[in-house]
Short mmCIF file of C-alpha atoms in Angstrom, two decimals:
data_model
loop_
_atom_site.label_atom_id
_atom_site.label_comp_id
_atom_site.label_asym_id
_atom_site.label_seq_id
_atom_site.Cartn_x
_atom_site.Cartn_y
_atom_site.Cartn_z
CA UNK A 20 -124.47 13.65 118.21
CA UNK A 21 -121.18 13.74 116.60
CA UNK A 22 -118.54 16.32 116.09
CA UNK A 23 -117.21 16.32 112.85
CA UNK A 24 -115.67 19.28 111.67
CA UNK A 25 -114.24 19.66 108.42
CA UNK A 26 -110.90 22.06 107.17
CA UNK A 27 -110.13 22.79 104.09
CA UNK A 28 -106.87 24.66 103.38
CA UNK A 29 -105.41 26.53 99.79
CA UNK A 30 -106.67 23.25 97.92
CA UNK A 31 -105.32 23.17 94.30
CA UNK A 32 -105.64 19.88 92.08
CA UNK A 33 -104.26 19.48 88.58
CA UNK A 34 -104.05 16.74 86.54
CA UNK A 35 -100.74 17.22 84.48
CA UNK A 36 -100.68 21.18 83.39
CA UNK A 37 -105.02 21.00 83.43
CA UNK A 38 -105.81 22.86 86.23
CA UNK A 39 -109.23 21.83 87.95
CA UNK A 40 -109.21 24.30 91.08
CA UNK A 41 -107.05 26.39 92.95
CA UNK A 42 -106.75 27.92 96.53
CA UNK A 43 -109.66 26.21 97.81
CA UNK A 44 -110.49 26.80 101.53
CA UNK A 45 -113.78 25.76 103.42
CA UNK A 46 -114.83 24.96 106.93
CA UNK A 47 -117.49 22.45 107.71
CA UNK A 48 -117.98 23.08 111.16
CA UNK A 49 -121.85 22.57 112.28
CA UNK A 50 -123.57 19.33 110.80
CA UNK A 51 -125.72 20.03 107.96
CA UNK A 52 -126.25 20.05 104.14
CA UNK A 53 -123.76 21.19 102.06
CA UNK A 54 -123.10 21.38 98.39
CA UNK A 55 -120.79 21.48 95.78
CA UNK A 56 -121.73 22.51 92.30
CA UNK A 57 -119.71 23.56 88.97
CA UNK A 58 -120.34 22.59 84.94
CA UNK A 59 -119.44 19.27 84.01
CA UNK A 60 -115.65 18.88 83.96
CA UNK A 61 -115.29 21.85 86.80
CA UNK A 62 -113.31 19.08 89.41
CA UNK A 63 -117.28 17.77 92.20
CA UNK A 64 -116.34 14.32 91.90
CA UNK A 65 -112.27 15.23 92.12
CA UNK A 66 -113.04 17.44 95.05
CA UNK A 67 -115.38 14.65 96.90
CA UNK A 68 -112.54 12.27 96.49
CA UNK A 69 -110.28 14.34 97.97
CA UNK A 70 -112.35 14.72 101.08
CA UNK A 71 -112.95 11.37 101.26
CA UNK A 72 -109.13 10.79 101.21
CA UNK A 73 -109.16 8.53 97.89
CA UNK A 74 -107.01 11.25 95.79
CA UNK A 75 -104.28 13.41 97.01
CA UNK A 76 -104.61 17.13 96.56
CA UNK A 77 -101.65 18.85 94.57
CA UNK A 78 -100.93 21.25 97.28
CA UNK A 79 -103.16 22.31 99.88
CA UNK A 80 -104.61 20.01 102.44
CA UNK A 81 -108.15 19.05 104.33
CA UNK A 82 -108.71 18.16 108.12
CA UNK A 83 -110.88 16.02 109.33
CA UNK A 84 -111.87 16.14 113.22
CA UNK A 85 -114.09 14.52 115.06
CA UNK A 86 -114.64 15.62 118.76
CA UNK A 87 -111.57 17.78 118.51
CA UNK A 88 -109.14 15.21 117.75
CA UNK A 89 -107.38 15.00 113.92
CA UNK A 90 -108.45 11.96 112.21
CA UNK A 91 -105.37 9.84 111.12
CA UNK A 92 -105.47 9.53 107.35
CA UNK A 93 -105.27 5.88 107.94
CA UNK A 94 -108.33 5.52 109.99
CA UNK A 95 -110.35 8.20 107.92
CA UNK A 96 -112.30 4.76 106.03
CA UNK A 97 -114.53 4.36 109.27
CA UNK A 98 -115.88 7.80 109.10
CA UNK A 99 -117.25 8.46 105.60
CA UNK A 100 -120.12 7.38 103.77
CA UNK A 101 -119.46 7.43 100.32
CA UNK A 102 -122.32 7.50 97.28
CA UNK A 103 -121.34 7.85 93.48
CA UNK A 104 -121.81 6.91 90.53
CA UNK A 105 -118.57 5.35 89.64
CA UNK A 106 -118.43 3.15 92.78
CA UNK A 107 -119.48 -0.50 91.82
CA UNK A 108 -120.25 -2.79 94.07
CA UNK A 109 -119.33 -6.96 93.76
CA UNK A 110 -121.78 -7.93 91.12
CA UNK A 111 -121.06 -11.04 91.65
CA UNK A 112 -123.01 -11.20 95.36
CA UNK A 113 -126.33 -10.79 96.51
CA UNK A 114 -126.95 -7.52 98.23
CA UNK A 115 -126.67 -9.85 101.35
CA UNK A 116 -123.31 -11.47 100.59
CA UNK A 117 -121.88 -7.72 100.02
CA UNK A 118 -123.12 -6.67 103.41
CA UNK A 119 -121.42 -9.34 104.98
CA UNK A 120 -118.54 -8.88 103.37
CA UNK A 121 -117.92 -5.45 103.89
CA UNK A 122 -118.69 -5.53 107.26
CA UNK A 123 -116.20 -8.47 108.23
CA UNK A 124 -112.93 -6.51 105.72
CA UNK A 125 -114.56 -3.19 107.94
CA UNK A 126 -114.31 -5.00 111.40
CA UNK A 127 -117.99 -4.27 112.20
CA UNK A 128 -120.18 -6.56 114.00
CA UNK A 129 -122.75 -7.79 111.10
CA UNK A 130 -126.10 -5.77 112.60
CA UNK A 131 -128.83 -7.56 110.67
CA UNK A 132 -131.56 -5.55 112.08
CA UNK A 133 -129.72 -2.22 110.61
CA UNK A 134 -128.95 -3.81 107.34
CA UNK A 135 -132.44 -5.60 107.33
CA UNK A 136 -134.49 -2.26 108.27
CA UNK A 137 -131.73 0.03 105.70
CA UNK A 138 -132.66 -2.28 103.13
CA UNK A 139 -136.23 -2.19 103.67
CA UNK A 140 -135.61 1.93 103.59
CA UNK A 141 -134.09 1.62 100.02
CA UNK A 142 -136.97 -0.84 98.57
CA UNK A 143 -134.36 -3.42 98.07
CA UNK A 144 -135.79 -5.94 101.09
CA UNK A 145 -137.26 -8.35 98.84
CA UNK A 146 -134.42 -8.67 96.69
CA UNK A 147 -131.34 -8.62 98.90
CA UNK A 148 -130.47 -12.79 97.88
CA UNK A 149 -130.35 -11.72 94.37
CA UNK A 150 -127.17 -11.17 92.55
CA UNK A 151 -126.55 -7.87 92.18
CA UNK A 152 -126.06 -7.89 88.35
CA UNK A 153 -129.23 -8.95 87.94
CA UNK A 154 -130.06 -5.45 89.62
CA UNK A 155 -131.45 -1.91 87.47
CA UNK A 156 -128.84 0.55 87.62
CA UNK A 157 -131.33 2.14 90.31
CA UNK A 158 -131.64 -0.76 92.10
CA UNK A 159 -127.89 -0.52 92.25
CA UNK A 160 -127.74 2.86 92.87
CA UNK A 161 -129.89 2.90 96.24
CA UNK A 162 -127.87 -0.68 97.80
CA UNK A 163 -124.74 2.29 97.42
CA UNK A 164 -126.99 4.40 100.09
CA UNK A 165 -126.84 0.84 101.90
CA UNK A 166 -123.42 0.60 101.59
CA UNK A 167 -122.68 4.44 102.60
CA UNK A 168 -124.49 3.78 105.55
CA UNK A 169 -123.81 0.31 107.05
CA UNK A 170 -121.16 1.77 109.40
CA UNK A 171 -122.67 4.51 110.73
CA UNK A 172 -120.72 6.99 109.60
CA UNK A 173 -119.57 10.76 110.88
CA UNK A 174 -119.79 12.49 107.08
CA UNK A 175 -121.44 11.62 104.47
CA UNK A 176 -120.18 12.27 100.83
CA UNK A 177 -122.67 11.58 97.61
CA UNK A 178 -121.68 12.52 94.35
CA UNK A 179 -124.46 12.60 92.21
CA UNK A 180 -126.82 10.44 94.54
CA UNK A 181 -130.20 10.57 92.80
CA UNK A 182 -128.71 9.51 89.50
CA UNK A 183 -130.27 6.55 88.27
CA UNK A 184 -132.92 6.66 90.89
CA UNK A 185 -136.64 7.06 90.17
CA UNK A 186 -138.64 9.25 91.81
CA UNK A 187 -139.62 7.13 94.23
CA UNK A 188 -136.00 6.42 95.10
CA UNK A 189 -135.44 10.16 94.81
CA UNK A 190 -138.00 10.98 97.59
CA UNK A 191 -136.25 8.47 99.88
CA UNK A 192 -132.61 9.77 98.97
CA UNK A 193 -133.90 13.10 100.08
CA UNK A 194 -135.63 12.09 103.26
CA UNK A 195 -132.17 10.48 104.11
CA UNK A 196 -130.19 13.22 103.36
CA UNK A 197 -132.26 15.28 105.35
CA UNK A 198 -132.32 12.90 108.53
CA UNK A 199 -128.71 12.56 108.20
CA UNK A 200 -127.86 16.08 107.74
CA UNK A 201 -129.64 16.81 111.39
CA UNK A 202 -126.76 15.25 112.94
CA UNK A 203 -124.08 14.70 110.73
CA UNK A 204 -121.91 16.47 108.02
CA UNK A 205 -123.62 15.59 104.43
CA UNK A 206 -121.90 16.87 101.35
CA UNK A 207 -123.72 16.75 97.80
CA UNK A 208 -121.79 17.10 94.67
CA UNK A 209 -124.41 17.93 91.94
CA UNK A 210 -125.82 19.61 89.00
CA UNK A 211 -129.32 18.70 89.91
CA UNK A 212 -131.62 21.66 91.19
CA UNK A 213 -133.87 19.78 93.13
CA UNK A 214 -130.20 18.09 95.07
CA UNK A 215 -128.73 21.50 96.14
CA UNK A 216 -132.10 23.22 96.89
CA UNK A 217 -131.51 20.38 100.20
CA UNK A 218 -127.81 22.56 100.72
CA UNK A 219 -127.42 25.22 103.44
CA UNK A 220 -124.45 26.64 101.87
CA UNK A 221 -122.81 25.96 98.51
CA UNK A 222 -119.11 25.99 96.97
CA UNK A 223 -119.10 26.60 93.34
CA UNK A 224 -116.13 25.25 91.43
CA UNK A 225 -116.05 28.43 88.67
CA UNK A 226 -114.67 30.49 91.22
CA UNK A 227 -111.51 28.73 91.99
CA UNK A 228 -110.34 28.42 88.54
CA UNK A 229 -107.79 31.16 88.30
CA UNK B 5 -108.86 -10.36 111.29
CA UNK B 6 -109.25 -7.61 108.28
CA UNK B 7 -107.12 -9.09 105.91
CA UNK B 8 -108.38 -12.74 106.02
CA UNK B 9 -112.04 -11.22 105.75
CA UNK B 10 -110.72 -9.66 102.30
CA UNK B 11 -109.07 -12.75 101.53
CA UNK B 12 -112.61 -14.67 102.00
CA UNK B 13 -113.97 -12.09 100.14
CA UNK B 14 -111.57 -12.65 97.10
CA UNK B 15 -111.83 -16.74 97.50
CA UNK B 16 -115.78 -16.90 97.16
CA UNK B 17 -115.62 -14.21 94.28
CA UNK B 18 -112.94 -16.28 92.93
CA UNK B 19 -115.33 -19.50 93.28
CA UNK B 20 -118.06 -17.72 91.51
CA UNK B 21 -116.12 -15.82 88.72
CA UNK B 22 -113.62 -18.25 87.92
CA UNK B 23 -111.40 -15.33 86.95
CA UNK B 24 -107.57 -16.87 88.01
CA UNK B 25 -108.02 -20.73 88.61
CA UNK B 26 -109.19 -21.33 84.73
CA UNK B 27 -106.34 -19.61 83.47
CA UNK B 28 -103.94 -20.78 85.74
CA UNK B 29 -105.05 -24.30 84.81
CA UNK B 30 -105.38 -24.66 81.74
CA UNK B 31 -101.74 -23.02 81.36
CA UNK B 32 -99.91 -25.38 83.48
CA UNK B 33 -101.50 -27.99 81.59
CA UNK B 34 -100.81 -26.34 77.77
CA UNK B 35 -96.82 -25.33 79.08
CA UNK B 36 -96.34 -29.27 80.46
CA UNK B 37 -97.82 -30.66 77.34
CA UNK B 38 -95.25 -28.46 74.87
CA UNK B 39 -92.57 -28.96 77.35
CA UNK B 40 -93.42 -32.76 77.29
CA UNK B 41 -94.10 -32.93 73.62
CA UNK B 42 -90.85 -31.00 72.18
CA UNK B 43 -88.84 -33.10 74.92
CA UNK B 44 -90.07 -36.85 73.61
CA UNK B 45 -87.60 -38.86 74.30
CA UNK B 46 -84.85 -37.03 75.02
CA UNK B 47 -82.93 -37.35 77.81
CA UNK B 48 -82.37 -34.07 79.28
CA UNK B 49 -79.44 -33.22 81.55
CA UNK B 50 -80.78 -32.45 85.44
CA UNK B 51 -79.82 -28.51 85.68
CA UNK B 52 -81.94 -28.07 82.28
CA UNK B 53 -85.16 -30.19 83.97
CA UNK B 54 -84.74 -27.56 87.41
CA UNK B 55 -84.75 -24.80 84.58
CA UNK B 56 -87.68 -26.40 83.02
CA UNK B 57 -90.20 -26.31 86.22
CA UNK B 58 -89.04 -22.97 87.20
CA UNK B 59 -90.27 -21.68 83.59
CA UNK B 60 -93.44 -23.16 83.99
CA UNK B 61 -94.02 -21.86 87.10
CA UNK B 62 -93.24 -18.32 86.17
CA UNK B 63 -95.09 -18.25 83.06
CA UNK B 64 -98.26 -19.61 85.43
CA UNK B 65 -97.54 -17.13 88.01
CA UNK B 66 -97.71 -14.57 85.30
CA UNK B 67 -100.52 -15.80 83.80
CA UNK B 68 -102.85 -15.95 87.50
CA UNK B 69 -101.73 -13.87 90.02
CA UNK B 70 -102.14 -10.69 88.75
CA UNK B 71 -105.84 -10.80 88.89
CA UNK B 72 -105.58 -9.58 93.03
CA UNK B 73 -105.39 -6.03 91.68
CA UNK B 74 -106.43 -5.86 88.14
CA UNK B 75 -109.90 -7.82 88.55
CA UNK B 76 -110.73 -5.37 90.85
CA UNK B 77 -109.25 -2.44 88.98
CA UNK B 78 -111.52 -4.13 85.58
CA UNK B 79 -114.32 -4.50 87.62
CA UNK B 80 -114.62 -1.24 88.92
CA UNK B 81 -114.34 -2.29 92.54
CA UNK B 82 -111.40 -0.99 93.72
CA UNK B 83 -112.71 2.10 95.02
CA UNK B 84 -114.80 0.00 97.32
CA UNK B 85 -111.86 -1.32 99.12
CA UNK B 86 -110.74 2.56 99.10
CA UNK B 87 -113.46 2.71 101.24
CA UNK B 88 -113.55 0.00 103.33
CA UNK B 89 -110.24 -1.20 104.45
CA UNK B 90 -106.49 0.75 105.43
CA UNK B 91 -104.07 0.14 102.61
CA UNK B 92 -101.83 -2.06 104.87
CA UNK B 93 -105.03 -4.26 105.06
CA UNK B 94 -105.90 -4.85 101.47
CA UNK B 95 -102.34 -5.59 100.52
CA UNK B 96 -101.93 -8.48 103.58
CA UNK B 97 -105.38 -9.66 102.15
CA UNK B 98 -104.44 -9.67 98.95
CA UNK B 99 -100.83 -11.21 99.76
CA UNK B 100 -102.78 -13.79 101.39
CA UNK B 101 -104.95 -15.02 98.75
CA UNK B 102 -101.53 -14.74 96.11
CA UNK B 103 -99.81 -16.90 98.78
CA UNK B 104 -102.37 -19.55 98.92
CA UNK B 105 -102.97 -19.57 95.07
CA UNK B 106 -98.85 -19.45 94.65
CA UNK B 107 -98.91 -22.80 96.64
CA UNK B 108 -101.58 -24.74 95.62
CA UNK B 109 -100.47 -24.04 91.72
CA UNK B 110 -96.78 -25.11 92.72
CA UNK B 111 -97.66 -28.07 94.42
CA UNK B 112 -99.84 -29.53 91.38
CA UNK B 113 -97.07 -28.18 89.25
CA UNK B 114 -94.46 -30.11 90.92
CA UNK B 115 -96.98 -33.44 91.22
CA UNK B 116 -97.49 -33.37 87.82
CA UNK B 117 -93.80 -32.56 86.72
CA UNK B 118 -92.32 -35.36 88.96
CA UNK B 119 -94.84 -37.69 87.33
CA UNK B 120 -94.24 -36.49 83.66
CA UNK B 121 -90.38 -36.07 84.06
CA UNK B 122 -88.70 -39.13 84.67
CA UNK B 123 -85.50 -37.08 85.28
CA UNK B 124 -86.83 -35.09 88.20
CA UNK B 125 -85.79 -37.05 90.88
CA UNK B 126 -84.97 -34.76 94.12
CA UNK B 127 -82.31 -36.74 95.97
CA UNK B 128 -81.71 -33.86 99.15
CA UNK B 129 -86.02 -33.19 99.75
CA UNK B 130 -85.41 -30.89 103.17
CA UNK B 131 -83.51 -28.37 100.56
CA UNK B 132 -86.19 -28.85 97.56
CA UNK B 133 -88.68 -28.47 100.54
CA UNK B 134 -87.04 -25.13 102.06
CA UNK B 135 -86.29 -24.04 98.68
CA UNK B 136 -90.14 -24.16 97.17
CA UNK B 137 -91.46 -22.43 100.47
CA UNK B 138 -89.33 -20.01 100.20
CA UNK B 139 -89.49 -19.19 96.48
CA UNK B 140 -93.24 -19.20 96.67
CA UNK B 141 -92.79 -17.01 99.38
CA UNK B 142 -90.69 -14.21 97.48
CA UNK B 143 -93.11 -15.12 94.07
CA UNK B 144 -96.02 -14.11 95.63
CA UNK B 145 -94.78 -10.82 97.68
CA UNK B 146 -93.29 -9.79 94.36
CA UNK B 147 -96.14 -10.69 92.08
CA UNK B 148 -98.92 -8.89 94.49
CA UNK B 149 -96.62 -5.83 94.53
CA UNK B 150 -96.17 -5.52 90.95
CA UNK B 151 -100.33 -6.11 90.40
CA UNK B 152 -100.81 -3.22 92.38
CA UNK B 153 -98.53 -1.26 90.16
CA UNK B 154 -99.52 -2.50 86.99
CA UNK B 155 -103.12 -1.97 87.87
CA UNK B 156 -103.86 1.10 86.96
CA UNK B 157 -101.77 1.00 83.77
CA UNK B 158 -103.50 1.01 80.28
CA UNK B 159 -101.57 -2.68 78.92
CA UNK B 160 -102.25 -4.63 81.89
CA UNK B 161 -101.23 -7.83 80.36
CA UNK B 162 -98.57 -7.12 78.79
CA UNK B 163 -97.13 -4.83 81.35
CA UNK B 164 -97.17 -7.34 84.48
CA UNK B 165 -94.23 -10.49 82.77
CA UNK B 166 -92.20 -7.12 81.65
CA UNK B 167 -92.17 -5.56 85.00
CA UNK B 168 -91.92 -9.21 86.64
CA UNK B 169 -88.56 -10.52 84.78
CA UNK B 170 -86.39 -7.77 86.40
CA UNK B 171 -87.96 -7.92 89.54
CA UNK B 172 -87.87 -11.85 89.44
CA UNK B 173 -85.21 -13.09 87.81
CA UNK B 174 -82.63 -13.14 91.35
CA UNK B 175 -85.37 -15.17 92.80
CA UNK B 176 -85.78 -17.57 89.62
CA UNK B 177 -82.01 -18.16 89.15
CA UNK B 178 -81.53 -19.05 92.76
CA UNK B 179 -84.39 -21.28 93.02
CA UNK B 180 -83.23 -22.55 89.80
CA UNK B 181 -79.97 -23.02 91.53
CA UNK B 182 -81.11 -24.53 94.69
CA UNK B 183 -83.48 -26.92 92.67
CA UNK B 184 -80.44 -28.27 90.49
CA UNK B 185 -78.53 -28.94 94.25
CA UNK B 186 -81.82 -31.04 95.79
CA UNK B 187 -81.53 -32.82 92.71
CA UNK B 188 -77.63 -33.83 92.69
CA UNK B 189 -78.35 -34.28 96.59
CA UNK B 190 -75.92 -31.59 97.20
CA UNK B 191 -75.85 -30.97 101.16
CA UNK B 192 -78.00 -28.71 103.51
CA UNK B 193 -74.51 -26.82 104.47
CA UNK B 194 -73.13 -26.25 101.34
CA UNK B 195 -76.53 -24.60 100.02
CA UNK B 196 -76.88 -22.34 102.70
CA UNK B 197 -75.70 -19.18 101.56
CA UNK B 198 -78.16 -19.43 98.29
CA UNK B 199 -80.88 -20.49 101.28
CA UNK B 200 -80.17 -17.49 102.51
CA UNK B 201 -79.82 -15.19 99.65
CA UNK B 202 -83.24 -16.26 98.99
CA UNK B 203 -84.57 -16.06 102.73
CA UNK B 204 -83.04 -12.24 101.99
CA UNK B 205 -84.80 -11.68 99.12
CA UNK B 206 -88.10 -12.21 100.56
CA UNK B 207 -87.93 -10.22 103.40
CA UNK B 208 -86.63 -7.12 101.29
CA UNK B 209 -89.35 -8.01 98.97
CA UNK B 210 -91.97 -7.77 102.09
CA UNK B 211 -90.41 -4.85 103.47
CA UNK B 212 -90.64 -2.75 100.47
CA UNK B 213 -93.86 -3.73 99.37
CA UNK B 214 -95.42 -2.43 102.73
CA UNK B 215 -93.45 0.81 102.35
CA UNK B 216 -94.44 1.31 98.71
CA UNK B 217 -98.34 -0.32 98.54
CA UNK B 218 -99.32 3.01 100.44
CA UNK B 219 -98.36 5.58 97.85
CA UNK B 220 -99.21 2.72 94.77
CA UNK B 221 -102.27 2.94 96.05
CA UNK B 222 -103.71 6.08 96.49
CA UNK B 223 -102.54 7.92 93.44
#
């Protein structure tokens, strides 16, 4: 089991003069479920970049550690699983051909039992030679769970993750998120009841406004 | 190892999008055919013929290697390689893929140039040869660079040739330069200093690419 422990510190992020939240502090420090919730425009998906280490905060700053050691910012790619709906994978491959490449810019070994057995998790076994525009934006939206997962990763973020999905793909989001969350930090930014009744503890956005 | 993965990655999307080499083509062929056609025939003195293939190639470069950012930045894809790789990574990946693309267009450029311009004779070839590496070298640092930054901007296309000129133009009038003395046959020693103005301008071009790719590319 992993040790990833999670600091936030006085976390303030504005876009120009717009101010999306200020003096935000949280600790992550026992795996679970956690959520993040707020009206639309209230800064989830801002805040779930930030973790991940894809936007800069304006002031303020969050620590990730992992068996008591800081994570270099540099490194922090290895350690997050990342599900939204604004990432797109390479249309232009197969399923396959995006496994393989991630894993080879990652520096993985290419496990094709995991990817096989993840893909056969997310319904998408029979189609993993087809090219991915040729996918439903569900279709899509579970080979992201693929993708989140590939590298076994210490934290998991998902920003909306059971948009697009069906409920069939919805009932095997959940059972992952709740696997995961036994032994690893999962974060869900969402509006959706049925996502944060899955969340131990929950940060809403309203109150860091002022 | 990373690097070379992305730039795999970029060649077989390249292979199956088409997105650069159709472009790049079918502009070295339009610029060569007005260059050829307004010429006729002219003779044309040798420092204007140097001048000649260096616009071509800059107006190709402009029109190609851009897409090692912005196609990803269009697609949507970028954030994967957010994900995925270490700045430092994606830019030697990219780099390598503008490299190899900065090449292979210079060296059917030049073919086809020698072979449509009767006046492009290059009497001194180790300088024309040292010159073209290292011009393609300092092309494609600068153009990856100034993809990344152009990227995220709203006029893509018209952006990237604005931002390039400045940043290009010491490496275009050198190799402009350089190209003029292969052609006279000028000697190895008494083009060294441009040589190495040139062999300069590359490695400051590397060095502050690395230093500035990190903060290009997060924000």
């Amino acid at each position: 089991m992993n040790k990833h422990f999670l600091n936030a510190e006085k976390l303030t992020k504005k876009f120009g003069r717009r101010l999306i939240f200020k003096d935000l502090d949280f600790k992550f420090l026992e795996n679970g479920i956690y959520g993040i919730t707020g009206i639309n425009g209230s800064g989830k998906s801002t805040l779930i970049k930030i973790i991940a280490g894809i936007i800069s905060p304006s002031s303020g700053k969050i620590v990730h550690n992992l068996d008591d050691k800081v994570i270099d910012e540099e490194k922090l790619h290895n350690y997050i699983g990342f599900v939204a709906p604004y990432l797109i994978m390479y249309e232009e491959f197969s399923a396959w051909e995006n496994l393989i490449h991630i894993s080879n810019i990652r520096g993985i070994k290419f496990n094709k039992e995991l990817f096989n057995s993840l893909l056969d998790d997310f319904l998408l076994l029979n189609r993993k030679n087809d090219i991915v525009k040729t996918y439903s934006s569900g279709m899509k939206q579970r080979l992201k769970f693929i993708f989140a997962l590939m590298h076994s990763p210490t934290i998991l973020l998902f920003d909306e993750p059971t948009s697009n999905l069906d409920n069939e793909g919805k009932e095997t989001v959940y059972r992952i998120i709740n696997r995961e969350g036994k032994n690893k930090i999962v974060i869900i930014a969402s509006n959706e009841r049925s996502d944060l009744e899955l969340c131990s503890t929950k940060i809403k956005l309203e109150d860091y406004k002022k | 190892m990373k690097p070379y993965a992305l730039f795999k990655k970029d060649y077989h999307s390249e292979l199956r999008t088409r997105y650069a080499i159709n472009s790049l083509v079918m502009f070295i062929i339009v610029a060569l055919s007005v260059i050829l056609f307004s010429i006729g025939n002219e003779k044309i003195p040798q420092n204007l013929t140097a001048g000649l293939l260096w616009v071509v190639i800059f107006f190709s470069a402009m029109s190609g290697l851009s897409r090692a950012f912005v196609s990803e930045e269009e697609r949507g894809t970028s954030l994967i390689l957010h994900l995925i790789a270490a700045p430092t990574t994606i830019f030697s990946g990219k780099l390598l893929f503008n490299l190899i693309l900065v090449f292979l267009m210079n060296i059917i450029i030049t073919i086809l140039y020698s072979v449509l311009f009767e006046e492009f004779i290059i009497r001194n070839f180790l300088l024309f040869f040292l010159t073209f590496i290292l011009s393609n070298i300092g092309l494609a640092i600068a153009s990856t660079i100034i993809a990344a930054i152009i990227s995220k901007a709203g006029a893509k296309g018209t952006l990237y040739p604005v931002l390039s000129f400045p940043i290009l133009l010491p490496l275009i009038l050198i190799s402009v330069m350089l190209t003029s003395y292969s052609m006279v046959g000028t000697s190895f020693a008494d083009a060294v200093i441009e040589l190495a103005v040139l062999a300069c301008y590359d490695v400051i071009m590397l060095t502050i690419s690395y230093m500035l790719f990190d903060f290009i590319w997060k924000d």
